[in-house]
PDB file of C-alpha atoms in Angstrom:
ATOM      1  CA  ALA L   1     -78.334 215.424 -83.564  1.00  0.00           C
ATOM      2  CA  LEU L   2     -78.426 212.940 -80.722  1.00  0.00           C
ATOM      3  CA  SER L   3     -80.819 213.665 -77.911  1.00  0.00           C
ATOM      4  CA  VAL L   4     -79.492 215.205 -74.716  1.00  0.00           C
ATOM      5  CA  LEU L   5     -79.054 212.535 -72.068  1.00  0.00           C
ATOM      6  CA  VAL L   6     -78.501 214.747 -69.051  1.00  0.00           C
ATOM      7  CA  THR L   7     -79.349 218.387 -68.428  1.00  0.00           C
ATOM      8  CA  ALA L   8     -76.592 220.820 -67.560  1.00  0.00           C
ATOM      9  CA  LYS L   9     -77.122 224.018 -65.630  1.00  0.00           C
ATOM     10  CA  LYS L  10     -76.748 227.266 -67.533  1.00  0.00           C
ATOM     11  CA  SER L  11     -73.563 229.198 -67.007  1.00  0.00           C
ATOM     12  CA  SER L  12     -73.715 232.367 -64.954  1.00  0.00           C
ATOM     13  CA  GLY L  13     -71.363 234.121 -67.315  1.00  0.00           C
ATOM     14  CA  GLY L  14     -68.096 235.919 -66.566  1.00  0.00           C
ATOM     15  CA  SER L  15     -64.568 235.966 -67.874  1.00  0.00           C
ATOM     16  CA  SER L  16     -63.979 232.263 -67.206  1.00  0.00           C
ATOM     17  CA  LYS L  17     -66.597 231.044 -69.691  1.00  0.00           C
ATOM     18  CA  GLU L  18     -64.047 229.150 -71.766  1.00  0.00           C
ATOM     19  CA  LYS L  19     -63.230 227.067 -68.687  1.00  0.00           C
ATOM     20  CA  ASP L  20     -66.813 226.568 -67.608  1.00  0.00           C
ATOM     21  CA  PRO L  21     -67.960 223.031 -68.620  1.00  0.00           C
ATOM     22  CA  ASN L  22     -71.634 223.984 -68.392  1.00  0.00           C
ATOM     23  CA  TYR L  23     -71.152 226.947 -70.717  1.00  0.00           C
ATOM     24  CA  LEU L  24     -69.059 224.893 -73.157  1.00  0.00           C
ATOM     25  CA  SER L  25     -71.668 222.079 -73.172  1.00  0.00           C
ATOM     26  CA  GLN L  26     -74.440 224.581 -73.809  1.00  0.00           C
ATOM     27  CA  LYS L  27     -72.556 226.047 -76.767  1.00  0.00           C
ATOM     28  CA  ALA L  28     -71.753 222.571 -78.082  1.00  0.00           C
ATOM     29  CA  PHE L  29     -75.434 221.580 -78.125  1.00  0.00           C
ATOM     30  CA  GLU L  30     -76.271 224.858 -79.847  1.00  0.00           C
ATOM     31  CA  GLN L  31     -73.783 223.982 -82.595  1.00  0.00           C
ATOM     32  CA  LEU L  32     -75.361 220.517 -82.926  1.00  0.00           C
ATOM     33  CA  THR L  33     -78.769 222.116 -83.335  1.00  0.00           C
ATOM     34  CA  LEU L  34     -77.354 224.322 -86.091  1.00  0.00           C
ATOM     35  CA  GLY L  35     -75.839 221.272 -87.821  1.00  0.00           C
ATOM     36  CA  ASN L  36     -72.237 222.216 -87.064  1.00  0.00           C
ATOM     37  CA  GLU L  37     -71.147 218.829 -85.750  1.00  0.00           C
ATOM     38  CA  SER L  38     -67.412 219.400 -86.199  1.00  0.00           C
ATOM     39  CA  GLN L  39     -67.490 222.593 -84.122  1.00  0.00           C
ATOM     40  CA  ALA L  40     -69.665 220.906 -81.512  1.00  0.00           C
ATOM     41  CA  MET L  41     -67.189 218.050 -81.103  1.00  0.00           C
ATOM     42  CA  LYS L  42     -64.353 220.517 -80.582  1.00  0.00           C
ATOM     43  CA  LEU L  43     -66.360 222.141 -77.806  1.00  0.00           C
ATOM     44  CA  PHE L  44     -67.143 218.780 -76.196  1.00  0.00           C
ATOM     45  CA  ALA L  45     -63.416 217.966 -76.309  1.00  0.00           C
ATOM     46  CA  LYS L  46     -62.778 221.199 -74.405  1.00  0.00           C
ATOM     47  CA  VAL L  47     -65.385 220.151 -71.869  1.00  0.00           C
ATOM     48  CA  LEU L  48     -63.498 216.918 -71.159  1.00  0.00           C
ATOM     49  CA  LYS L  49     -60.245 218.805 -70.650  1.00  0.00           C
ATOM     50  CA  VAL L  50     -61.912 220.853 -67.940  1.00  0.00           C
ATOM     51  CA  GLN L  51     -64.231 218.147 -66.608  1.00  0.00           C
ATOM     52  CA  PRO L  52     -63.170 214.596 -67.643  1.00  0.00           C
ATOM     53  CA  ASN L  53     -66.269 212.986 -66.098  1.00  0.00           C
ATOM     54  CA  ASN L  54     -68.833 215.113 -67.960  1.00  0.00           C
ATOM     55  CA  ALA L  55     -71.486 212.636 -69.144  1.00  0.00           C
ATOM     56  CA  ASN L  56     -72.747 214.805 -71.995  1.00  0.00           C
ATOM     57  CA  ALA L  57     -69.308 215.192 -73.560  1.00  0.00           C
ATOM     58  CA  LEU L  58     -68.410 211.529 -73.005  1.00  0.00           C
ATOM     59  CA  VAL L  59     -71.578 210.355 -74.749  1.00  0.00           C
ATOM     60  CA  GLN L  60     -71.492 212.802 -77.647  1.00  0.00           C
ATOM     61  CA  LEU L  61     -67.834 212.168 -78.451  1.00  0.00           C
ATOM     62  CA  GLY L  62     -68.058 208.442 -77.753  1.00  0.00           C
ATOM     63  CA  MET L  63     -71.041 207.919 -80.041  1.00  0.00           C
ATOM     64  CA  ARG L  64     -69.188 209.419 -82.976  1.00  0.00           C
ATOM     65  CA  GLN L  65     -65.812 207.867 -82.266  1.00  0.00           C
ATOM     66  CA  MET L  66     -67.058 204.297 -81.799  1.00  0.00           C
ATOM     67  CA  GLY L  67     -68.023 204.050 -85.484  1.00  0.00           C
ATOM     68  CA  LYS L  68     -64.525 204.734 -86.807  1.00  0.00           C
ATOM     69  CA  PRO L  69     -61.851 202.004 -86.703  1.00  0.00           C
ATOM     70  CA  GLU L  70     -59.111 204.420 -85.648  1.00  0.00           C
ATOM     71  CA  THR L  71     -61.130 205.800 -82.702  1.00  0.00           C
ATOM     72  CA  GLU L  72     -63.371 202.828 -81.872  1.00  0.00           C
ATOM     73  CA  ALA L  73     -61.534 201.875 -78.669  1.00  0.00           C
ATOM     74  CA  ILE L  74     -61.528 205.377 -77.167  1.00  0.00           C
ATOM     75  CA  GLY L  75     -65.145 205.860 -78.247  1.00  0.00           C
ATOM     76  CA  PHE L  76     -66.363 202.794 -76.352  1.00  0.00           C
ATOM     77  CA  GLU L  77     -64.131 203.660 -73.401  1.00  0.00           C
ATOM     78  CA  ARG L  78     -65.862 207.023 -73.126  1.00  0.00           C
ATOM     79  CA  LEU L  79     -69.319 205.487 -73.407  1.00  0.00           C
ATOM     80  CA  GLU L  80     -68.509 203.062 -70.591  1.00  0.00           C
ATOM     81  CA  GLN L  81     -67.152 205.898 -68.466  1.00  0.00           C
ATOM     82  CA  ALA L  82     -70.426 207.799 -68.913  1.00  0.00           C
ATOM     83  CA  PHE L  83     -72.143 205.162 -66.723  1.00  0.00           C
ATOM     84  CA  ASN L  84     -69.818 205.772 -63.756  1.00  0.00           C
ATOM     85  CA  GLU L  85     -71.484 207.045 -60.608  1.00  0.00           C
ATOM     86  CA  ASP L  86     -69.163 210.078 -60.391  1.00  0.00           C
ATOM     87  CA  CYS L  87     -70.266 211.466 -63.768  1.00  0.00           C
ATOM     88  CA  VAL L  88     -71.749 214.956 -63.824  1.00  0.00           C
ATOM     89  CA  PRO L  89     -74.391 216.257 -63.959  1.00  0.00           C
ATOM     90  CA  MET L  90     -75.372 212.547 -63.605  1.00  0.00           C
ATOM     91  CA  PRO L  91     -74.541 209.153 -65.162  1.00  0.00           C
ATOM     92  CA  VAL L  92     -76.337 208.011 -68.295  1.00  0.00           C
ATOM     93  CA  PRO L  93     -79.953 207.319 -67.218  1.00  0.00           C
ATOM     94  CA  ILE L  94     -80.627 203.658 -67.930  1.00  0.00           C
ATOM     95  CA  GLN L  95     -84.370 204.354 -67.832  1.00  0.00           C
ATOM     96  CA  SER L  96     -84.124 206.111 -71.191  1.00  0.00           C
ATOM     97  CA  GLN L  97     -84.246 204.199 -74.473  1.00  0.00           C
ATOM     98  CA  GLN L  98     -80.965 205.759 -75.501  1.00  0.00           C
ATOM     99  CA  GLY L  99     -79.326 204.678 -72.249  1.00  0.00           C
ATOM    100  CA  GLN L 100     -80.564 201.109 -72.767  1.00  0.00           C
ATOM    101  CA  TRP L 101     -79.261 201.108 -76.336  1.00  0.00           C
ATOM    102  CA  ILE L 102     -75.813 202.405 -75.342  1.00  0.00           C
ATOM    103  CA  ALA L 103     -75.509 199.816 -72.546  1.00  0.00           C
ATOM    104  CA  SER L 104     -76.526 197.120 -75.028  1.00  0.00           C
ATOM    105  CA  ILE L 105     -73.932 197.987 -77.668  1.00  0.00           C
ATOM    106  CA  ILE L 106     -71.210 198.180 -75.004  1.00  0.00           C
ATOM    107  CA  GLY L 107     -72.225 194.703 -73.874  1.00  0.00           C
ATOM    108  CA  ARG L 108     -72.064 193.393 -77.435  1.00  0.00           C
ATOM    109  CA  ARG L 109     -68.598 194.769 -78.010  1.00  0.00           C
ATOM    110  CA  ARG L 110     -67.353 193.333 -74.731  1.00  0.00           C
ATOM    111  CA  PHE L 111     -68.868 189.979 -75.664  1.00  0.00           C
ATOM    112  CA  GLU L 112     -67.063 190.013 -79.016  1.00  0.00           C
ATOM    113  CA  LEU L 113     -63.817 190.793 -77.172  1.00  0.00           C
ATOM    114  CA  LYS L 114     -64.573 187.739 -74.975  1.00  0.00           C
ATOM    115  CA  ASP L 115     -64.824 189.934 -71.891  1.00  0.00           C
ATOM    116  CA  PHE L 116     -67.955 188.020 -70.933  1.00  0.00           C
ATOM    117  CA  HIS L 117     -68.306 189.301 -67.392  1.00  0.00           C
ATOM    118  CA  THR L 118     -68.221 192.989 -68.326  1.00  0.00           C
ATOM    119  CA  ALA L 119     -70.604 192.193 -71.192  1.00  0.00           C
ATOM    120  CA  ALA L 120     -73.116 190.631 -68.796  1.00  0.00           C
ATOM    121  CA  LYS L 121     -72.852 193.678 -66.515  1.00  0.00           C
ATOM    122  CA  PHE L 122     -73.878 196.058 -69.312  1.00  0.00           C
ATOM    123  CA  PHE L 123     -76.521 193.676 -70.673  1.00  0.00           C
ATOM    124  CA  GLU L 124     -77.971 193.635 -67.160  1.00  0.00           C
ATOM    125  CA  LYS L 125     -78.045 197.436 -67.132  1.00  0.00           C
ATOM    126  CA  ALA L 126     -79.938 197.461 -70.432  1.00  0.00           C
ATOM    127  CA  ALA L 127     -82.423 194.888 -69.125  1.00  0.00           C
ATOM    128  CA  SER L 128     -82.916 196.444 -65.691  1.00  0.00           C
ATOM    129  CA  SER L 129     -85.179 199.273 -66.795  1.00  0.00           C
ATOM    130  CA  PRO L 130     -88.933 198.728 -66.343  1.00  0.00           C
ATOM    131  CA  THR L 131     -89.332 199.816 -69.970  1.00  0.00           C
ATOM    132  CA  ALA L 132     -86.803 197.294 -71.338  1.00  0.00           C
ATOM    133  CA  ALA L 133     -88.160 195.069 -74.109  1.00  0.00           C
ATOM    134  CA  ILE L 134     -88.229 191.290 -73.709  1.00  0.00           C
ATOM    135  CA  CYS L 135     -85.443 190.905 -76.261  1.00  0.00           C
ATOM    136  CA  GLN L 136     -83.133 192.932 -73.997  1.00  0.00           C
ATOM    137  CA  LYS L 137     -83.979 190.673 -71.078  1.00  0.00           C
ATOM    138  CA  LEU L 138     -83.249 187.621 -73.221  1.00  0.00           C
ATOM    139  CA  GLN L 139     -79.959 189.134 -74.373  1.00  0.00           C
ATOM    140  CA  TYR L 140     -78.943 189.505 -70.713  1.00  0.00           C
ATOM    141  CA  ALA L 141     -80.103 186.019 -69.722  1.00  0.00           C
ATOM    142  CA  THR L 142     -78.278 184.195 -72.514  1.00  0.00           C
ATOM    143  CA  SER L 143     -75.080 186.182 -71.905  1.00  0.00           C
ATOM    144  CA  LEU L 144     -74.927 184.891 -68.330  1.00  0.00           C
ATOM    145  CA  LEU L 145     -73.931 181.333 -69.263  1.00  0.00           C
ATOM    146  CA  THR L 146     -70.474 182.168 -70.529  1.00  0.00           C
ATOM    147  CA  PRO L 147     -67.775 179.545 -71.122  1.00  0.00           C
ATOM    148  CA  PHE L 148     -65.705 180.792 -68.190  1.00  0.00           C
ATOM    149  CA  PRO L 149     -67.472 181.078 -64.805  1.00  0.00           C
ATOM    150  CA  LEU L 150     -65.111 182.510 -62.199  1.00  0.00           C
ATOM    151  CA  SER L 151     -65.811 179.821 -59.613  1.00  0.00           C
ATOM    152  CA  THR L 152     -68.300 177.136 -58.578  1.00  0.00           C
ATOM    153  CA  PHE L 153     -70.198 179.782 -56.623  1.00  0.00           C
ATOM    154  CA  ASP L 154     -70.208 182.123 -59.630  1.00  0.00           C
ATOM    155  CA  ALA L 155     -71.510 179.306 -61.849  1.00  0.00           C
ATOM    156  CA  ARG L 156     -74.376 178.582 -59.455  1.00  0.00           C
ATOM    157  CA  GLN L 157     -75.252 182.270 -59.212  1.00  0.00           C
ATOM    158  CA  ARG L 158     -75.324 182.572 -62.992  1.00  0.00           C
ATOM    159  CA  ILE L 159     -77.614 179.568 -63.374  1.00  0.00           C
ATOM    160  CA  GLN L 160     -79.996 180.994 -60.773  1.00  0.00           C
ATOM    161  CA  LYS L 161     -80.051 184.392 -62.486  1.00  0.00           C
ATOM    162  CA  TYR L 162     -80.548 182.768 -65.894  1.00  0.00           C
ATOM    163  CA  ASN L 163     -83.480 180.634 -64.750  1.00  0.00           C
ATOM    164  CA  LYS L 164     -85.111 183.588 -62.985  1.00  0.00           C
ATOM    165  CA  ALA L 165     -84.750 185.831 -66.043  1.00  0.00           C
ATOM    166  CA  MET L 166     -86.077 183.150 -68.408  1.00  0.00           C
ATOM    167  CA  ASP L 167     -89.068 182.497 -66.150  1.00  0.00           C
ATOM    168  CA  GLU L 168     -89.866 186.228 -66.221  1.00  0.00           C
ATOM    169  CA  ILE L 169     -89.560 186.282 -70.009  1.00  0.00           C
ATOM    170  CA  LEU L 170     -91.892 183.304 -70.409  1.00  0.00           C
ATOM    171  CA  ALA L 171     -94.430 184.926 -68.065  1.00  0.00           C
ATOM    172  CA  ARG L 172     -94.380 188.133 -70.139  1.00  0.00           C
ATOM    173  CA  LEU L 173     -94.766 186.188 -73.380  1.00  0.00           C
ATOM    174  CA  GLU L 174     -97.737 184.326 -71.893  1.00  0.00           C
ATOM    175  CA  THR L 175     -99.544 187.672 -71.588  1.00  0.00           C
ATOM    176  CA  GLY L 176     -99.156 188.258 -75.329  1.00  0.00           C
ATOM    177  CA  GLU L 177     -96.363 190.821 -75.063  1.00  0.00           C
ATOM    178  CA  GLU L 178     -94.200 191.130 -78.188  1.00  0.00           C
ATOM    179  CA  MET L 179     -90.555 190.111 -78.109  1.00  0.00           C
ATOM    180  CA  GLY L 180     -89.196 193.503 -79.137  1.00  0.00           C
ATOM    181  CA  PRO L 181     -88.349 195.803 -82.025  1.00  0.00           C
ATOM    182  CA  ASN L 182     -85.978 193.348 -83.735  1.00  0.00           C
ATOM    183  CA  ASP L 183     -87.105 189.740 -83.430  1.00  0.00           C
ATOM    184  CA  GLY L 184     -84.297 188.553 -85.706  1.00  0.00           C
ATOM    185  CA  ASP L 185     -81.517 189.934 -83.525  1.00  0.00           C
ATOM    186  CA  PRO L 186     -78.782 187.266 -83.317  1.00  0.00           C
ATOM    187  CA  TYR L 187     -77.526 188.672 -80.018  1.00  0.00           C
ATOM    188  CA  ALA L 188     -80.847 187.804 -78.424  1.00  0.00           C
ATOM    189  CA  PHE L 189     -81.376 184.360 -79.901  1.00  0.00           C
ATOM    190  CA  CYS L 190     -77.974 182.933 -80.879  1.00  0.00           C
ATOM    191  CA  MET L 191     -75.750 183.510 -77.830  1.00  0.00           C
ATOM    192  CA  LEU L 192     -76.786 180.512 -75.742  1.00  0.00           C
ATOM    193  CA  THR L 193     -75.024 177.284 -76.640  1.00  0.00           C
ATOM    194  CA  ALA L 194     -75.015 173.856 -75.039  1.00  0.00           C
ATOM    195  CA  PHE L 195     -71.235 173.826 -75.479  1.00  0.00           C
ATOM    196  CA  TYR L 196     -70.768 176.710 -73.005  1.00  0.00           C
ATOM    197  CA  GLN L 197     -72.898 174.910 -70.453  1.00  0.00           C
ATOM    198  CA  THR L 198     -70.396 172.075 -70.111  1.00  0.00           C
ATOM    199  CA  ALA L 199     -68.674 174.279 -67.501  1.00  0.00           C
ATOM    200  CA  TYR L 200     -71.814 174.340 -65.326  1.00  0.00           C
ATOM    201  CA  TYR L 201     -71.711 170.971 -63.618  1.00  0.00           C
ATOM    202  CA  ASP L 202     -74.575 171.690 -61.199  1.00  0.00           C
ATOM    203  CA  ALA L 203     -76.962 172.874 -63.914  1.00  0.00           C
ATOM    204  CA  SER L 204     -79.721 170.892 -65.564  1.00  0.00           C
ATOM    205  CA  HIS L 205     -79.036 171.270 -69.276  1.00  0.00           C
ATOM    206  CA  LYS L 206     -82.524 169.989 -69.988  1.00  0.00           C
ATOM    207  CA  GLU L 207     -83.964 172.835 -67.908  1.00  0.00           C
ATOM    208  CA  THR L 208     -81.751 175.634 -69.236  1.00  0.00           C
ATOM    209  CA  MET L 209     -81.962 174.683 -72.914  1.00  0.00           C
ATOM    210  CA  GLY L 210     -85.629 173.769 -72.542  1.00  0.00           C
ATOM    211  CA  LYS L 211     -86.476 177.258 -71.307  1.00  0.00           C
ATOM    212  CA  HIS L 212     -84.597 178.803 -74.197  1.00  0.00           C
ATOM    213  CA  ALA L 213     -86.469 176.598 -76.670  1.00  0.00           C
ATOM    214  CA  ALA L 214     -89.778 177.509 -75.005  1.00  0.00           C
ATOM    215  CA  VAL L 215     -89.022 181.222 -75.383  1.00  0.00           C
ATOM    216  CA  VAL L 216     -88.090 180.836 -79.049  1.00  0.00           C
ATOM    217  CA  LEU L 217     -91.258 178.866 -79.794  1.00  0.00           C
ATOM    218  CA  LYS L 218     -93.369 181.458 -77.979  1.00  0.00           C
ATOM    219  CA  ALA L 219     -91.717 184.268 -79.914  1.00  0.00           C
ATOM    220  CA  PHE L 220     -91.825 182.415 -83.235  1.00  0.00           C
ATOM    221  CA  PRO L 221     -94.789 180.002 -83.195  1.00  0.00           C
ATOM    222  CA  GLU L 222     -94.194 179.211 -86.873  1.00  0.00           C
ATOM    223  CA  TYR L 223     -91.092 177.279 -85.786  1.00  0.00           C
ATOM    224  CA  HIS L 224     -93.265 174.878 -83.796  1.00  0.00           C
ATOM    225  CA  TYR L 225     -93.104 172.338 -86.593  1.00  0.00           C
ATOM    226  CA  THR L 226     -93.735 168.604 -86.652  1.00  0.00           C
ATOM    227  CA  ALA L 227     -92.409 166.657 -89.613  1.00  0.00           C
ATOM    228  CA  PRO L 228     -95.205 164.892 -91.540  1.00  0.00           C
ATOM    229  CA  HIS L 229     -93.720 161.438 -90.967  1.00  0.00           C
ATOM    230  CA  LEU L 230     -93.826 162.070 -87.204  1.00  0.00           C
ATOM    231  CA  SER L 231     -97.272 163.621 -87.033  1.00  0.00           C
ATOM    232  CA  HIS L 232     -98.872 160.299 -86.032  1.00  0.00           C
ATOM    233  CA  LEU L 233     -97.006 160.515 -82.723  1.00  0.00           C
ATOM    234  CA  ASP L 234     -99.370 163.302 -81.719  1.00  0.00           C
ATOM    235  CA  ASP L 235    -102.308 160.921 -81.969  1.00  0.00           C
ATOM    236  CA  GLU L 236    -103.249 159.326 -78.642  1.00  0.00           C
ATOM    237  CA  GLU L 237    -104.555 156.143 -80.298  1.00  0.00           C
ATOM    238  CA  ASP L 238    -101.282 155.606 -82.162  1.00  0.00           C
ATOM    239  CA  ASP L 239     -99.332 156.233 -78.957  1.00  0.00           C
ATOM    240  CA  LEU L 240    -101.395 153.573 -77.215  1.00  0.00           C
ATOM    241  CA  GLN L 241    -100.820 151.070 -80.021  1.00  0.00           C
ATOM    242  CA  MET L 242     -97.072 151.714 -79.958  1.00  0.00           C
ATOM    243  CA  ALA L 243     -96.991 151.266 -76.186  1.00  0.00           C
ATOM    244  CA  VAL L 244     -98.800 147.923 -76.443  1.00  0.00           C
ATOM    245  CA  ALA L 245     -96.523 146.742 -79.259  1.00  0.00           C
ATOM    246  CA  SER L 246     -93.464 147.748 -77.272  1.00  0.00           C
ATOM    247  CA  ALA L 247     -94.718 145.900 -74.176  1.00  0.00           C
ATOM    248  CA  VAL L 248     -95.075 142.618 -76.064  1.00  0.00           C
ATOM    249  CA  GLY L 249     -91.780 142.974 -77.877  1.00  0.00           C
ATOM    250  CA  GLY L 250     -93.271 143.796 -81.280  1.00  0.00           C
ATOM    251  CA  CYS L 251     -91.584 147.191 -81.657  1.00  0.00           C
ATOM    252  CA  ASP L 252     -87.999 148.293 -82.138  1.00  0.00           C
ATOM    253  CA  ARG L 253     -87.138 149.419 -78.633  1.00  0.00           C
ATOM    254  CA  ARG L 254     -83.683 150.768 -79.420  1.00  0.00           C
ATOM    255  CA  LEU L 255     -82.983 154.275 -78.204  1.00  0.00           C
ATOM    256  CA  LYS L 256     -82.563 156.669 -81.122  1.00  0.00           C
ATOM    257  CA  VAL L 257     -79.708 159.096 -80.622  1.00  0.00           C
ATOM    258  CA  GLY L 258     -78.545 161.786 -83.031  1.00  0.00           C
ATOM    259  CA  PHE L 259     -75.089 163.385 -83.056  1.00  0.00           C
ATOM    260  CA  VAL L 260     -74.605 166.700 -84.852  1.00  0.00           C
ATOM    261  CA  SER L 261     -71.184 168.225 -85.450  1.00  0.00           C
ATOM    262  CA  GLY L 262     -69.143 170.070 -88.015  1.00  0.00           C
ATOM    263  CA  MET L 263     -65.966 168.350 -86.809  1.00  0.00           C
ATOM    264  CA  MET L 264     -66.565 164.658 -87.408  1.00  0.00           C
ATOM    265  CA  TYR L 265     -63.092 163.827 -88.636  1.00  0.00           C
ATOM    266  CA  ARG L 266     -59.843 162.573 -87.147  1.00  0.00           C
ATOM    267  CA  GLY L 267     -57.712 164.845 -84.984  1.00  0.00           C
ATOM    268  CA  THR L 268     -60.540 167.045 -83.658  1.00  0.00           C
ATOM    269  CA  PRO L 269     -61.624 167.514 -80.012  1.00  0.00           C
ATOM    270  CA  PRO L 270     -65.130 166.041 -80.456  1.00  0.00           C
ATOM    271  CA  LEU L 271     -63.816 162.699 -81.667  1.00  0.00           C
ATOM    272  CA  ALA L 272     -60.900 162.770 -79.239  1.00  0.00           C
ATOM    273  CA  ASP L 273     -63.367 163.263 -76.370  1.00  0.00           C
ATOM    274  CA  PHE L 274     -66.293 161.124 -77.488  1.00  0.00           C
ATOM    275  CA  GLY L 275     -65.041 158.829 -80.247  1.00  0.00           C
ATOM    276  CA  GLY L 276     -64.470 155.955 -77.864  1.00  0.00           C
ATOM    277  CA  VAL L 277     -67.928 156.311 -76.375  1.00  0.00           C
ATOM    278  CA  LEU L 278     -69.588 156.376 -79.773  1.00  0.00           C
ATOM    279  CA  GLY L 279     -67.643 153.350 -80.923  1.00  0.00           C
ATOM    280  CA  ARG L 280     -68.659 151.311 -77.889  1.00  0.00           C
ATOM    281  CA  LEU L 281     -72.384 152.023 -77.924  1.00  0.00           C
ATOM    282  CA  SER L 282     -74.200 148.770 -78.596  1.00  0.00           C
ATOM    283  CA  ARG L 283     -76.116 148.919 -81.871  1.00  0.00           C
ATOM    284  CA  GLU L 284     -78.531 146.431 -80.368  1.00  0.00           C
ATOM    285  CA  ASP L 285     -79.588 149.018 -77.796  1.00  0.00           C
ATOM    286  CA  PHE L 286     -78.994 152.257 -79.728  1.00  0.00           C
ATOM    287  CA  GLU L 287     -79.876 153.445 -83.215  1.00  0.00           C
ATOM    288  CA  LEU L 288     -77.338 156.158 -84.009  1.00  0.00           C
ATOM    289  CA  THR L 289     -77.686 158.896 -86.584  1.00  0.00           C
ATOM    290  CA  PHE L 290     -74.681 161.094 -87.433  1.00  0.00           C
ATOM    291  CA  ILE L 291     -75.362 164.519 -88.941  1.00  0.00           C
ATOM    292  CA  TYR L 292     -72.221 166.082 -90.346  1.00  0.00           C
ATOM    293  CA  LEU L 293     -72.402 169.851 -90.840  1.00  0.00           C
ATOM    294  CA  LYS L 294     -69.951 170.048 -93.726  1.00  0.00           C
ATOM    295  CA  ASP L 295     -68.808 173.315 -95.271  1.00  0.00           C
ATOM    296  CA  ILE L 296     -66.455 174.054 -98.152  1.00  0.00           C
ATOM    297  CA  HIS L 297     -63.422 174.031 -95.847  1.00  0.00           C
ATOM    298  CA  SER L 298     -64.178 170.715 -94.140  1.00  0.00           C
ATOM    299  CA  PRO L 299     -62.214 167.592 -95.033  1.00  0.00           C
ATOM    300  CA  PRO L 300     -63.998 164.291 -95.811  1.00  0.00           C
ATOM    301  CA  SER L 301     -65.607 162.762 -92.728  1.00  0.00           C
ATOM    302  CA  ASP L 302     -64.133 159.293 -93.091  1.00  0.00           C
ATOM    303  CA  GLY L 303     -63.558 157.003 -90.153  1.00  0.00           C
ATOM    304  CA  ILE L 304     -65.942 158.550 -87.650  1.00  0.00           C
ATOM    305  CA  ILE L 305     -66.729 155.136 -86.186  1.00  0.00           C
ATOM    306  CA  THR L 306     -64.378 152.410 -87.344  1.00  0.00           C
ATOM    307  CA  ARG L 307     -65.219 149.547 -84.985  1.00  0.00           C
ATOM    308  CA  ARG L 308     -67.954 148.190 -87.252  1.00  0.00           C
ATOM    309  CA  GLY L 309     -66.614 149.349 -90.576  1.00  0.00           C
ATOM    310  CA  ALA L 310     -67.765 151.851 -93.187  1.00  0.00           C
ATOM    311  CA  ASN L 311     -71.464 151.139 -92.726  1.00  0.00           C
ATOM    312  CA  ASP L 312     -71.404 152.820 -89.327  1.00  0.00           C
ATOM    313  CA  SER L 313     -69.381 155.842 -90.400  1.00  0.00           C
TER     314      SER L 313
END
């Protein structure tokens, strides 16, 4: 049985017991303890008929309904309602681990439904508890930079909140604190994209993405990898020699730029937006590398850059 989130007062008895939400809740929890889940859910349903804002009944019914396709929507609706301030005996306590978990799964569902603002609100609830793990804080921070800020002011507020949250995360990681119970959670590490940040004109992408990379490398130091053919760049003597060679013109001084996309073919937004820029970059000043993320459904990537022929495609 699920743990009790809020404590109801015992009923004083009398002929109106079947209409007393406290008495019905008490009997429902007794049935859960005995393993009679079906009977318990019927009692919780009665509770909601008498008292629609009863947090215990909303949580117990919602938790079971959210896992079934036919009742998923009403299940999550009830879980969200259980956080309302008018719930009795009290709203779901976010200080509890169960409260944090429920807020987190509501946020994830809202994110999948592209209701990004409601998702961030529940992720913030899950991260607001003093006992919240770092991964919950990261989940909240990365959910802030959604593709659709409401206004310029909203975008600036989100950037400020993101940077503050990421700074707090980095400070906690510096002390040796672990990331959390599930370090491979995609909702913590895979929600932030540079693509979404194109809507945040006042933000420094170098700063926002740099902080995210710093957190990932702190959490997973094994990913701090230097390719063998680049290892010499860590050597101060080699750096000095390269600097001298560059100063006297003995080194290729072209800027090396890499472009990574899974849509490097005609008729796609990336090439419609940037194809002209890529075609006009001087190869005397830039050394370009194109990395095409091709899957089984992708067409051939011919004609990416046509100005200089097939060699540049």
